[in-house]
């Protein structure tokens, strides 16, 4: 059985409070990328971090931020290890994280999507017309379900670019992964 | 848990990802629309992430990427093919992403050293395949011009697709099953795009297929020269 000490819990809370470098409204805890904090001995800590995407360039910034925060709290040696398994999924984003994303103007990922590609036909990229989608992607500004896909890849690999057909506002959607 | 890494297999899969990533990166500043430029760069970034993990299994990622000669690369000849027009890039994406998704899906369900990466990357590649299929439909079932170009591209790259199913030592998957599934998926997309499934051999004489043995096509040397020149000119440079 794995036991977690009070110190580890405290350090985990500190590391988890680090903001995501690209989406600073979210903490690493909200994003669900912090896997574990192990205290090796007094002053030496190992942190396990999992990337959202394999090529996510934010991992290095996250590692540096975690190291800085833990150093500031008196930990001399901090090593951040990247772990791939089990793979991160957008289901790991907390409810609180989803709420913050929406407030920030990003449509949060929908939950519990089956993995693998979904067969799509030419034409209907409007959410309303797409019957295979489990639930519509709602506009984070006005809440309308009548939104359309502009591009499957947006400012970062984890987001798609959509447009609201009610208020005409373009917005990012955190894609389900 | 210590796993024995099959270096040759890690190199082959890592080189596929690295080389295609570089080719897609060449679109930066040249793509037909901004959204597409961003999409291709995002796909390239996913592939670069996979390449870094795979090459690190085989040795030092930077040395492997920047200091190997052409004949030491083990990537498929398909991924090194020049971008050509946009249709060529999409045809290459369709053929490769369909293959890579099938391969990673099998690796993800196995227990090899590739399983953790494959489980992670198969979900990324599903988006790459979706992107390629959408464009194949749009271009194939589009204007006369786009249809003609897409058709030409699918035909031109067809002979590079047999090589993908050469069994790789250390990669324990059902290659024949994968070939059949690949053909079914690609044929279905081409038909829906009102394109003719290319005829012509995919294995044997008059086809491509020696990338895994280190033999590459003419344009690959030029691509490598550009990819490696900075690292070779300024060894150990950083910023």
XYZ file of C-alpha atoms in Angstrom:
416
model
C 0.000 0.000 0.000
C 1.243 3.443 -0.884
C 1.137 5.882 1.951
C 1.374 9.597 1.587
C 2.940 11.621 4.331
C 1.677 14.981 5.489
C 4.757 16.587 3.942
C 4.054 14.960 0.590
C 0.478 16.194 0.689
C 1.658 19.685 1.445
C 4.204 19.623 -1.392
C 1.649 18.154 -3.767
C -0.680 21.024 -2.947
C 2.105 23.510 -3.637
C 3.126 21.882 -6.926
C -0.525 21.564 -7.929
C -1.108 25.273 -7.393
C 1.382 26.176 -10.144
C -0.474 27.829 -13.032
C -0.399 26.283 -16.488
C 2.031 28.372 -18.567
C -0.295 28.597 -21.570
C -3.638 28.696 -19.785
C -2.764 30.580 -16.604
C -6.365 30.464 -15.356
C -5.843 26.748 -14.724
C -3.567 25.239 -12.120
C -1.740 21.989 -12.796
C -4.205 20.396 -10.379
C -7.186 21.667 -12.398
C -5.561 20.291 -15.528
C -4.871 16.931 -13.891
C -1.282 16.601 -15.097
C 0.381 16.261 -11.698
C 0.634 12.547 -10.971
C 2.632 12.216 -7.755
C 5.074 13.816 -5.345
C 7.547 11.556 -3.550
C 9.796 12.724 -0.756
C 13.020 10.733 -1.165
C 14.744 12.062 1.928
C 14.966 15.357 3.728
C 15.373 18.008 1.076
C 15.005 15.754 -1.987
C 11.745 15.401 -3.868
C 10.645 13.687 -7.052
C 7.598 14.947 -8.933
C 5.763 12.974 -11.616
C 4.183 15.014 -14.387
C 2.271 13.763 -17.425
C 2.035 15.743 -20.681
C -1.332 16.639 -22.190
C 0.046 15.983 -25.680
C 3.270 14.036 -26.342
C 4.822 17.088 -27.960
C 3.420 19.665 -25.555
C 6.117 22.353 -25.282
C 4.686 23.602 -21.982
C 6.087 20.621 -20.070
C 9.488 22.253 -19.715
C 8.005 25.470 -18.360
C 5.793 23.483 -15.969
C 8.811 21.553 -14.688
C 10.804 24.730 -14.143
C 7.873 26.350 -12.299
C 7.380 23.334 -10.037
C 11.103 23.301 -9.237
C 11.053 26.993 -8.411
C 8.023 26.745 -6.120
C 9.392 23.768 -4.225
C 12.848 25.370 -3.925
C 11.183 28.423 -2.422
C 9.685 26.146 0.207
C 13.049 24.833 1.246
C 13.350 21.725 -0.866
C 16.941 21.558 -2.047
C 16.676 18.935 -4.753
C 13.666 18.694 -7.025
C 13.543 16.360 -9.988
C 10.517 16.404 -12.262
C 9.980 13.208 -14.206
C 7.669 12.969 -17.227
C 5.469 9.876 -17.203
C 3.357 8.805 -20.187
C 1.337 6.011 -18.679
C -1.505 5.995 -17.929
C -2.087 8.520 -20.689
C -3.625 11.858 -19.758
C -7.115 12.474 -21.042
C -9.316 15.555 -21.052
C -11.490 13.654 -18.547
C -8.684 14.408 -16.062
C -9.586 18.113 -16.110
C -11.497 18.850 -12.926
C -15.000 20.344 -12.812
C -13.421 23.448 -11.345
C -11.002 23.499 -14.300
C -13.888 23.243 -16.766
C -15.651 26.142 -15.106
C -12.502 28.281 -15.252
C -11.965 27.448 -18.922
C -15.517 28.516 -19.766
C -15.082 31.790 -17.876
C -11.821 32.337 -19.724
C -13.665 32.030 -23.043
C -12.646 28.490 -23.946
C -15.301 25.808 -24.420
C -14.280 22.942 -22.122
C -13.936 19.387 -23.444
C -17.026 17.239 -23.303
C -16.723 14.252 -21.002
C -16.639 10.520 -21.610
C -16.007 10.480 -25.308
C -15.124 7.120 -26.872
C -11.544 7.002 -28.106
C -10.593 6.628 -31.736
C -11.679 8.595 -34.759
C -15.307 9.313 -35.416
C -16.433 8.879 -39.003
C -17.650 12.219 -40.304
C -19.254 13.144 -43.580
C -18.400 16.017 -45.815
C -20.367 19.125 -45.109
C -22.009 19.280 -41.745
C -19.466 20.839 -39.490
C -22.207 22.642 -37.592
C -22.629 21.077 -34.226
C -26.374 21.110 -34.542
C -26.255 19.094 -37.741
C -23.801 16.561 -36.441
C -25.832 13.767 -34.943
C -22.860 11.652 -33.980
C -21.607 14.140 -31.446
C -22.667 13.159 -27.924
C -23.452 16.727 -26.918
C -23.058 20.084 -28.623
C -20.080 22.350 -28.031
C -21.578 25.451 -26.483
C -20.373 28.972 -27.029
C -18.556 30.090 -23.868
C -19.818 33.661 -24.355
C -23.556 33.262 -24.929
C -24.137 29.560 -24.255
C -25.671 28.836 -27.642
C -25.380 25.268 -28.944
C -25.405 26.515 -32.528
C -21.686 26.636 -33.198
C -19.551 25.545 -36.119
C -16.070 24.173 -36.521
C -13.606 26.467 -38.295
C -10.431 24.442 -37.841
C -9.629 21.205 -36.044
C -6.356 22.691 -34.816
C -6.133 26.089 -33.188
C -3.606 28.177 -31.244
C -2.305 25.016 -29.592
C -2.637 21.325 -30.516
C -5.104 20.768 -27.680
C -7.647 23.256 -29.026
C -9.951 23.552 -32.038
C -11.225 26.841 -33.449
C -14.996 27.291 -33.563
C -17.466 30.095 -34.206
C -20.766 30.787 -32.519
C -23.560 31.210 -35.037
C -25.744 33.080 -32.543
C -23.405 35.789 -31.259
C -20.852 35.347 -34.114
C -17.958 35.219 -31.668
C -15.078 32.904 -32.592
C -13.781 30.819 -29.697
C -11.376 28.013 -28.815
C -12.640 24.582 -27.835
C -10.474 22.319 -25.700
C -10.671 19.148 -27.791
C -11.545 15.836 -26.243
C -8.496 13.588 -26.006
C 10.409 -2.236 -14.273
C 13.180 -2.438 -16.872
C 12.254 -3.150 -20.431
C 14.616 -4.148 -23.160
C 14.323 -1.545 -25.826
C 14.590 -2.693 -29.383
C 16.783 0.082 -30.714
C 16.222 -0.652 -34.395
C 12.452 -0.564 -34.010
C 12.552 2.622 -31.931
C 14.697 4.242 -34.634
C 12.380 3.213 -37.449
C 9.247 4.534 -35.730
C 11.050 7.595 -34.394
C 12.487 8.466 -37.802
C 9.048 8.237 -39.427
C 7.728 10.772 -36.921
C 10.777 13.050 -37.095
C 11.002 13.213 -40.874
C 7.297 13.777 -41.442
C 7.328 16.405 -38.705
C 10.077 18.274 -40.539
C 8.294 18.032 -43.872
C 5.077 19.416 -42.361
C 7.055 22.180 -40.687
C 8.198 23.291 -44.141
C 4.635 24.515 -44.730
C 5.083 27.291 -42.158
C 4.634 30.520 -44.079
C 3.377 28.739 -47.200
C 0.052 27.092 -46.358
C -3.037 28.116 -48.335
C -4.831 29.662 -45.343
C -3.795 30.600 -41.823
C -5.962 27.941 -40.147
C -4.320 25.288 -42.269
C -0.860 26.544 -41.512
C -1.630 26.240 -37.821
C -3.132 22.770 -38.309
C -0.092 21.446 -40.159
C 2.247 22.942 -37.559
C 0.196 21.338 -34.783
C 0.382 17.945 -36.445
C 4.119 18.445 -36.907
C 4.450 19.238 -33.207
C 2.592 16.066 -32.205
C 4.910 14.043 -34.424
C 7.975 15.783 -33.027
C 6.874 14.884 -29.508
C 6.520 11.248 -30.520
C 9.910 11.348 -32.254
C 11.591 12.699 -29.129
C 10.253 9.870 -26.975
C 11.091 7.190 -29.546
C 14.586 8.454 -30.392
C 15.383 8.834 -26.687
C 14.685 5.110 -26.352
C 17.389 4.485 -28.946
C 20.018 6.951 -27.713
C 20.620 10.692 -27.542
C 17.757 12.369 -29.409
C 19.788 15.319 -30.690
C 22.699 13.217 -31.894
C 20.346 10.853 -33.635
C 18.370 13.614 -35.309
C 21.171 15.948 -36.255
C 24.342 13.927 -36.650
C 23.337 10.823 -38.568
C 24.041 10.474 -42.259
C 21.264 9.809 -44.712
C 21.830 6.059 -44.871
C 21.522 5.701 -41.109
C 17.907 6.893 -41.168
C 15.302 4.134 -41.075
C 12.143 6.050 -41.978
C 9.721 4.984 -44.692
C 10.313 6.597 -48.053
C 6.721 7.842 -47.977
C 7.321 10.373 -45.193
C 10.385 11.924 -46.842
C 8.563 12.703 -50.082
C 8.526 16.441 -50.822
C 5.417 18.369 -49.853
C 4.511 19.010 -53.487
C 1.242 20.873 -53.808
C -1.280 20.839 -50.969
C -2.958 17.741 -52.418
C 0.320 15.807 -52.247
C 0.737 16.729 -48.608
C -2.816 15.621 -47.862
C -2.425 12.318 -49.740
C 0.776 11.648 -47.785
C -1.061 12.498 -44.553
C -3.966 10.220 -45.440
C -1.727 7.250 -46.209
C 0.577 7.743 -43.247
C -1.852 8.743 -40.501
C -4.120 5.792 -41.335
C -1.108 3.500 -41.012
C 0.199 5.136 -37.856
C -3.146 4.992 -36.087
C -3.523 1.270 -36.833
C 0.059 0.614 -35.743
C -0.189 2.602 -32.510
C -3.560 1.061 -31.683
C -2.014 -2.403 -31.840
C 1.078 -1.334 -29.914
C -1.080 0.341 -27.272
C -2.884 -2.896 -26.514
C 0.354 -4.880 -26.274
C 2.925 -4.914 -23.493
C 6.043 -3.809 -25.344
C 8.172 -0.816 -24.413
C 6.204 1.138 -27.029
C 2.832 0.644 -25.325
C 2.820 3.791 -23.118
C 3.749 6.115 -25.993
C 1.377 4.385 -28.407
C -1.534 4.651 -25.971
C -0.879 8.357 -25.660
C -0.167 9.095 -29.319
C -2.961 7.036 -30.875
C -5.442 9.652 -29.707
C -3.394 12.453 -31.258
C -3.055 10.569 -34.528
C -6.825 10.021 -34.656
C -7.102 13.800 -35.149
C -4.416 13.718 -37.857
C -6.320 11.044 -39.727
C -9.570 12.931 -39.341
C -7.911 16.071 -40.716
C -6.509 14.176 -43.726
C -9.824 12.456 -44.477
C -11.764 15.707 -44.310
C -9.406 17.336 -46.797
C -9.401 14.289 -49.074
C -13.204 14.519 -49.238
C -13.151 18.236 -49.839
C -10.487 18.163 -52.534
C -11.650 14.951 -54.229
C -15.298 15.957 -54.289
C -14.458 19.595 -54.945
C -13.698 21.566 -58.076
C -12.341 20.017 -61.279
C -8.950 21.450 -60.428
C -8.840 20.146 -56.830
C -10.143 16.767 -57.925
C -7.517 16.472 -60.635
C -4.726 17.405 -58.243
C -5.907 15.107 -55.454
C -6.242 12.255 -57.887
C -2.734 12.832 -59.224
C -1.298 12.995 -55.703
C -2.977 9.779 -54.534
C -1.701 8.028 -57.641
C 1.848 9.374 -57.322
C 2.312 8.285 -53.715
C 0.576 4.918 -54.053
C 3.790 3.027 -54.792
C 5.266 4.175 -51.474
C 2.524 2.557 -49.402
C 3.543 -1.114 -49.594
C 6.681 -0.493 -47.561
C 4.670 0.394 -44.473
C 3.745 -3.231 -43.907
C 7.220 -4.745 -44.011
C 7.475 -6.454 -40.624
C 9.839 -4.719 -38.224
C 11.873 -6.750 -35.761
C 10.762 -5.946 -32.253
C 7.348 -4.660 -33.282
C 4.938 -7.431 -32.494
C 1.782 -6.598 -34.435
C -0.392 -8.330 -37.001
C 1.103 -6.820 -40.170
C -1.203 -8.627 -42.590
C -4.271 -7.626 -40.621
C -3.009 -4.069 -40.545
C -2.448 -3.997 -44.293
C -6.009 -5.194 -44.895
C -7.460 -2.673 -42.437
C -5.402 0.132 -43.991
C -6.571 -0.723 -47.492
C -10.180 -0.891 -46.396
C -10.016 2.458 -44.628
C -8.174 4.314 -47.413
C -10.338 2.829 -50.148
C -13.448 3.850 -48.275
C -12.239 7.447 -47.930
C -11.213 7.656 -51.586
C -14.573 6.291 -52.711
C -16.453 8.776 -50.565
C -14.258 11.479 -52.105
C -15.378 10.201 -55.541
C -11.746 9.392 -56.330
C -10.563 6.247 -58.050
C -8.516 3.919 -55.919
C -5.087 3.974 -57.576
C -4.096 0.947 -59.534
C -0.596 -0.363 -59.682
C 1.633 -2.463 -57.511
C 2.505 -1.553 -53.969
C 5.188 -4.193 -53.517
C 7.845 -5.795 -55.705
C 9.630 -4.233 -58.645
C 8.712 -0.674 -59.614
C 7.632 0.170 -56.129
C 9.431 1.987 -53.365
C 10.426 0.313 -50.182
C 13.954 0.406 -48.905
C 13.750 3.246 -46.395
C 13.818 0.784 -43.512
C 17.115 -0.512 -44.921
C 18.566 3.003 -45.120
C 18.068 3.647 -48.825
C 16.305 6.919 -49.478
C 15.031 8.974 -52.373
C 16.889 11.894 -53.877
C 15.094 14.697 -52.101
C 15.770 13.274 -48.636
C 19.432 14.302 -48.676
C 18.485 17.910 -49.329
C 15.901 17.830 -46.577
C 18.462 16.490 -44.106
C 21.032 19.097 -45.145
C 18.584 21.818 -44.217
C 17.383 20.098 -41.045
C 20.897 19.421 -39.752
C 22.939 22.370 -40.912
C 22.450 24.596 -37.872
C 23.402 21.886 -35.399
C 26.397 20.842 -37.491
C 27.598 24.416 -38.064
C 27.336 25.363 -34.387
C 27.921 22.190 -32.353
C 26.566 22.429 -28.831
C 24.907 25.789 -29.433
C 21.945 26.649 -27.229
C 19.749 29.590 -26.433
